[in-house]
Amino acid sequence: MNIIITGGSRGIGKCLVENLARDGHNILLNYNKSEKQAKKIQEDLKAEGIIIEIFKADVSKKIEVKALVEFALKKWENIDVLVNNAGIAKLQMFQDITEDDWNEIINTNLKSAFYTTQEVLPNMLHRKDGIIINISSIWGLVGASCETVYSISKAGLDAMTKSLAKELGPSNIRINSIAPGVIDTEMNSKLDEHIKNEIKAETPLGKIGKPIDIYKCVKWLIEDEFTTGQIISVNGGYVI
Ligand code: NAP
């Protein structure tokens, strides 16, 4: 399969790139700021005999997303899977949120998926085949204190998943969200040990998730042919 993964340079995206590439898929890793990391992933995989493509694009900008998808279509002709993974989070009190904060988070986490999906759809619709996976969050389901805009952006992604599943199902395009719980990546590097231990204690499975847990769900969604419009929350039971 030909797979575009946004935000593939670090964290969950990096894990998806490495493992899906090892599974034999063709991968286009999108990155924005972490060029060194993206090139290192490409080099490390090359050392294993695996070739992946990398492309710099700020997914909050329509013109850059257009260039990303054009690059993919030049390489492959078809795009089978789009994983909208790129995202940012910011901890702040509601009263402190500026319009710039709002725009940055909404544009990176939500509007980006509007851009990427619109760009890949003509190819998927033409072939009546395609898979779109939105990486949302438990906070879009239950709301997070001091992360209101982040939660809104993820709830928006989930609403997009449900609406588009209805619209695109007749064209055999499946779209689902994966709503991770707390996963051990740089995004959570500011959480101190005490808070991490509290989260573990409140999680029925007693642990924090790893990027590989999200990869396993993505792998299943790529193989599955009868699931669409679902929000699959991989969270250790933290939110039930
Ligand atoms: P991370 O380690 O901070 O990595 C974020 C990735 O997003 C990086 O590769 C970054 O690329 C990319 N990115 C950010 N802004 C971008 C932009 N404008 N254009 C292109 N790429 C951009 O975060 P993570 O934990 O792996 O999170 C991945 C996704 O999972 C996010 O959508 C996040 O909201 C979601 N999620 C994470 C958790 C968690 O606990 N970690 C829980 C629920 C949901 P560059 O560095 O190259 O800019």
Coordinates of C-alpha atoms and ligand atoms in Angstrom, one line a residue:
M1 CA 0.0 0.0 0.0
N2 CA 1.1 3.6 -0.6
I3 CA 0.8 5.5 2.7
I4 CA 1.2 9.2 3.6
I5 CA 1.8 9.8 7.3
T6 CA 1.7 13.4 8.5
G7 CA 4.0 14.3 11.4
G8 CA 6.1 11.2 10.9
S9 CA 9.3 12.6 12.3
R10 CA 8.7 12.0 16.0
G11 CA 6.6 10.1 18.5
I12 CA 3.6 8.1 17.3
G13 CA 4.2 9.1 13.6
K14 CA 7.8 7.9 13.7
C15 CA 6.7 4.5 15.1
L16 CA 4.0 4.2 12.4
V17 CA 6.6 5.1 9.6
E18 CA 9.2 2.5 10.8
N19 CA 6.8 -0.3 11.4
L20 CA 4.6 0.1 8.4
A21 CA 7.7 0.4 6.2
R22 CA 9.0 -2.8 7.8
D23 CA 5.6 -4.4 6.9
G24 CA 6.4 -3.7 3.3
H25 CA 4.3 -0.6 2.6
N26 CA 5.5 2.4 0.6
I27 CA 5.8 5.3 3.0
L28 CA 5.9 9.0 2.6
L29 CA 7.0 10.6 5.9
N30 CA 5.8 14.2 6.2
Y31 CA 7.7 16.4 8.7
N32 CA 7.8 20.1 9.4
K33 CA 10.4 21.3 11.9
S34 CA 12.3 18.0 12.6
E35 CA 14.3 17.6 9.4
K36 CA 17.3 15.9 11.1
Q37 CA 15.1 13.3 12.7
A38 CA 13.2 12.7 9.5
K39 CA 16.5 12.1 7.6
K40 CA 17.8 9.9 10.3
I41 CA 14.7 7.7 10.1
Q42 CA 15.2 7.5 6.3
E43 CA 18.9 6.6 6.7
D44 CA 18.3 4.0 9.4
L45 CA 15.6 2.3 7.4
K46 CA 17.9 2.4 4.3
A47 CA 20.5 0.5 6.4
E48 CA 17.8 -2.2 6.8
G49 CA 17.3 -2.2 3.0
I50 CA 14.0 -0.2 3.2
I51 CA 13.5 2.9 1.1
I52 CA 11.0 5.6 2.3
E53 CA 10.2 9.1 1.0
I54 CA 10.3 12.2 3.2
F55 CA 8.8 15.6 2.5
K56 CA 8.8 18.8 4.4
A57 CA 5.4 20.5 4.6
D58 CA 3.6 22.5 7.3
V59 CA 0.2 20.7 7.2
S60 CA -1.5 23.8 8.5
K61 CA -0.8 25.5 5.2
K62 CA -2.9 24.5 2.2
I63 CA -0.2 25.3 -0.4
E64 CA 2.3 23.0 1.4
V65 CA -0.2 20.2 1.7
K66 CA -0.9 20.5 -2.0
A67 CA 2.8 20.1 -2.7
L68 CA 3.0 17.1 -0.3
V69 CA 0.2 15.2 -2.1
E70 CA 1.5 16.2 -5.6
F71 CA 4.9 14.7 -4.5
A72 CA 3.2 11.4 -3.4
L73 CA 1.2 11.2 -6.7
K74 CA 4.3 11.7 -8.8
K75 CA 6.1 8.9 -6.9
W76 CA 3.3 6.4 -6.8
E77 CA 0.3 7.4 -9.0
N78 CA -2.1 6.2 -6.2
I79 CA -2.5 7.0 -2.6
D80 CA -4.1 4.1 -0.6
V81 CA -3.9 5.3 2.9
L82 CA -3.7 8.8 4.5
V83 CA -2.8 9.0 8.2
N84 CA -3.6 12.4 9.7
N85 CA -1.3 12.2 12.7
A86 CA 0.5 15.6 12.9
G87 CA -0.6 17.5 16.0
I88 CA 0.4 20.0 18.7
A89 CA -0.8 20.5 22.2
K90 CA -0.6 23.5 24.6
L91 CA -1.4 23.6 28.3
Q92 CA -3.0 26.9 29.2
M93 CA -5.9 28.3 31.1
F94 CA -8.9 29.2 29.0
Q95 CA -8.7 32.9 29.9
D96 CA -5.1 33.0 28.6
I97 CA -5.8 31.5 25.1
T98 CA -5.0 34.1 22.4
E99 CA -6.5 34.1 19.0
D100 CA -3.1 33.1 17.7
D101 CA -3.1 30.1 20.0
W102 CA -6.5 29.1 18.8
N103 CA -5.5 29.4 15.1
E104 CA -2.3 27.5 15.6
I105 CA -3.8 24.5 17.3
I106 CA -7.0 24.4 15.2
N107 CA -5.1 24.8 11.9
T108 CA -2.4 22.2 12.8
N109 CA -4.7 19.6 14.3
L110 CA -8.0 20.0 12.4
K111 CA -7.8 22.2 9.4
S112 CA -4.8 20.2 8.2
A113 CA -7.0 17.1 7.9
F114 CA -9.4 19.2 5.8
Y115 CA -6.5 20.1 3.5
T116 CA -4.9 16.6 3.3
T117 CA -8.2 14.8 2.8
Q118 CA -9.4 17.2 0.1
E119 CA -6.1 16.7 -1.7
V120 CA -6.1 12.9 -1.6
L121 CA -9.8 12.4 -2.3
P122 CA -9.8 12.9 -6.1
N123 CA -7.4 9.9 -6.4
M124 CA -9.3 7.7 -4.0
L125 CA -12.7 8.6 -5.5
H126 CA -11.5 7.9 -9.0
R127 CA -10.4 4.4 -7.9
K128 CA -13.3 3.8 -5.4
D129 CA -10.8 2.8 -2.8
G130 CA -9.0 4.4 0.1
I131 CA -8.4 4.5 3.8
I132 CA -8.2 7.6 6.0
I133 CA -7.1 7.4 9.6
N134 CA -7.4 10.4 11.9
I135 CA -5.3 10.4 15.1
S136 CA -7.6 12.2 17.5
S137 CA -7.5 11.9 21.3
I138 CA -9.4 10.8 24.4
W139 CA -9.5 14.5 25.2
G140 CA -11.8 15.1 22.2
L141 CA -14.1 12.5 23.8
V142 CA -14.2 13.7 27.4
G143 CA -12.5 17.2 27.4
A144 CA -9.3 18.1 29.1
S145 CA -8.9 20.9 31.7
C146 CA -6.4 23.5 30.4
E147 CA -6.4 22.0 26.9
T148 CA -9.7 23.3 25.6
V149 CA -8.6 24.2 22.1
Y150 CA -6.8 20.9 21.8
S151 CA -9.9 19.0 22.9
I152 CA -12.0 21.0 20.4
S153 CA -9.6 20.2 17.6
K154 CA -9.8 16.5 18.3
A155 CA -13.6 16.4 18.8
G156 CA -13.7 18.2 15.4
L157 CA -11.6 15.5 13.8
D158 CA -13.9 12.8 15.2
A159 CA -17.0 14.6 13.8
M160 CA -15.2 14.8 10.4
T161 CA -14.6 11.0 10.6
K162 CA -18.3 10.3 11.3
S163 CA -19.6 12.7 8.6
L164 CA -17.2 11.6 5.9
A165 CA -17.7 7.9 6.6
K166 CA -21.4 8.5 5.6
E167 CA -20.5 10.5 2.6
L168 CA -17.6 8.4 1.3
G169 CA -18.8 4.9 2.3
P170 CA -20.6 4.4 -1.1
S171 CA -17.3 5.1 -2.8
N172 CA -15.6 2.4 -0.7
I173 CA -13.5 4.9 1.2
R174 CA -13.2 4.0 4.9
I175 CA -12.4 6.7 7.5
N176 CA -11.9 6.1 11.2
S177 CA -10.4 7.9 14.2
I178 CA -8.0 6.4 16.6
A179 CA -8.3 8.3 19.9
P180 CA -5.2 7.5 22.0
G181 CA -5.0 7.7 25.7
V182 CA -1.8 9.0 27.3
I183 CA 1.1 7.7 25.1
D184 CA 4.7 8.0 26.1
T185 CA 6.1 10.6 23.6
E186 CA 7.7 14.1 23.6
M187 CA 4.2 15.5 23.7
N188 CA 3.9 14.4 27.3
S189 CA 7.5 15.2 28.3
K190 CA 6.3 18.0 30.5
L191 CA 4.2 15.6 32.7
D192 CA 6.1 14.9 35.9
E193 CA 6.5 11.4 37.3
H194 CA 3.9 12.1 40.0
I195 CA 1.2 12.9 37.4
K196 CA 2.3 9.9 35.2
N197 CA 1.9 7.6 38.3
E198 CA -1.6 9.1 39.0
I199 CA -2.6 8.4 35.4
K200 CA -1.3 4.8 35.6
A201 CA -3.2 4.4 38.9
E202 CA -6.5 5.5 37.2
T203 CA -5.9 3.3 34.2
P204 CA -7.4 -0.2 34.5
L205 CA -4.5 -1.7 32.6
G206 CA -2.1 0.1 35.0
K207 CA 0.2 1.6 32.4
I208 CA 0.8 4.5 30.0
G209 CA 0.6 3.6 26.3
K210 CA 3.4 3.3 23.8
P211 CA 3.5 4.4 20.2
I212 CA 3.5 0.7 19.2
D213 CA 0.0 0.4 20.7
I214 CA -1.2 2.9 18.1
Y215 CA 0.7 1.2 15.3
K216 CA -1.1 -2.1 16.0
C217 CA -4.5 -0.4 15.7
V218 CA -3.4 1.4 12.4
K219 CA -2.2 -1.9 11.0
W220 CA -5.6 -3.5 11.8
L221 CA -7.5 -0.6 10.2
I222 CA -5.4 -0.9 7.1
E223 CA -6.3 -4.6 6.8
D224 CA -9.9 -4.3 7.8
E225 CA -12.6 -3.9 5.2
F226 CA -15.8 -3.4 7.2
T227 CA -15.1 -0.7 9.7
T228 CA -15.8 3.0 9.0
G229 CA -17.0 6.1 10.9
Q230 CA -15.7 4.7 14.2
I231 CA -13.7 6.3 17.0
I232 CA -11.5 3.6 18.4
S233 CA -10.0 4.7 21.7
V234 CA -6.7 2.9 22.5
N235 CA -6.3 4.0 26.1
G236 CA -5.8 1.1 28.5
G237 CA -9.3 1.6 29.8
Y238 CA -8.6 5.1 31.1
V239 CA -11.8 6.3 29.3
I240 CA -14.6 3.8 29.0
Ligands
NAP1 P1 5.0 14.5 19.2 O1 5.9 13.5 19.7 O2 5.0 15.9 19.7 O3 5.1 14.6 17.6 C1 4.3 15.4 16.8 C2 4.5 15.2 15.4 O4 3.7 16.2 14.7 C3 6.0 15.6 14.9 O5 6.4 14.6 14.0 C4 5.8 17.0 14.3 O6 6.7 17.2 13.2 C5 4.4 16.9 13.7 N1 3.9 18.2 13.5 C6 3.5 19.2 14.4 N2 3.1 20.3 13.7 C7 3.2 20.0 12.4 C8 2.9 20.7 11.2 N3 2.4 22.0 11.2 N4 3.1 20.1 10.0 C9 3.6 18.9 9.9 N5 3.9 18.1 11.0 C10 3.7 18.7 12.2 O7 3.5 14.0 19.4 P2 2.8 12.5 19.4 O8 2.6 12.2 20.9 O9 3.6 11.6 18.6 O10 1.4 12.8 18.8 C11 1.0 12.4 17.5 C12 -0.5 12.6 17.4 O11 -1.1 11.8 18.3 C13 -0.9 14.0 17.6 O12 -2.0 14.4 16.7 C14 -1.4 14.0 19.0 O13 -2.4 15.0 19.2 C15 -2.0 12.6 19.1 N6 -2.2 12.1 20.4 C16 -1.1 12.0 21.2 C17 -1.2 11.5 22.5 C18 -0.1 11.3 23.5 O14 -0.3 11.0 24.7 N7 1.2 11.4 23.0 C19 -2.5 11.2 23.0 C20 -3.6 11.4 22.2 C21 -3.4 11.8 20.9 P3 8.0 18.2 13.3 O15 8.7 18.0 14.6 O16 8.8 17.8 12.1 O17 7.4 19.6 13.1

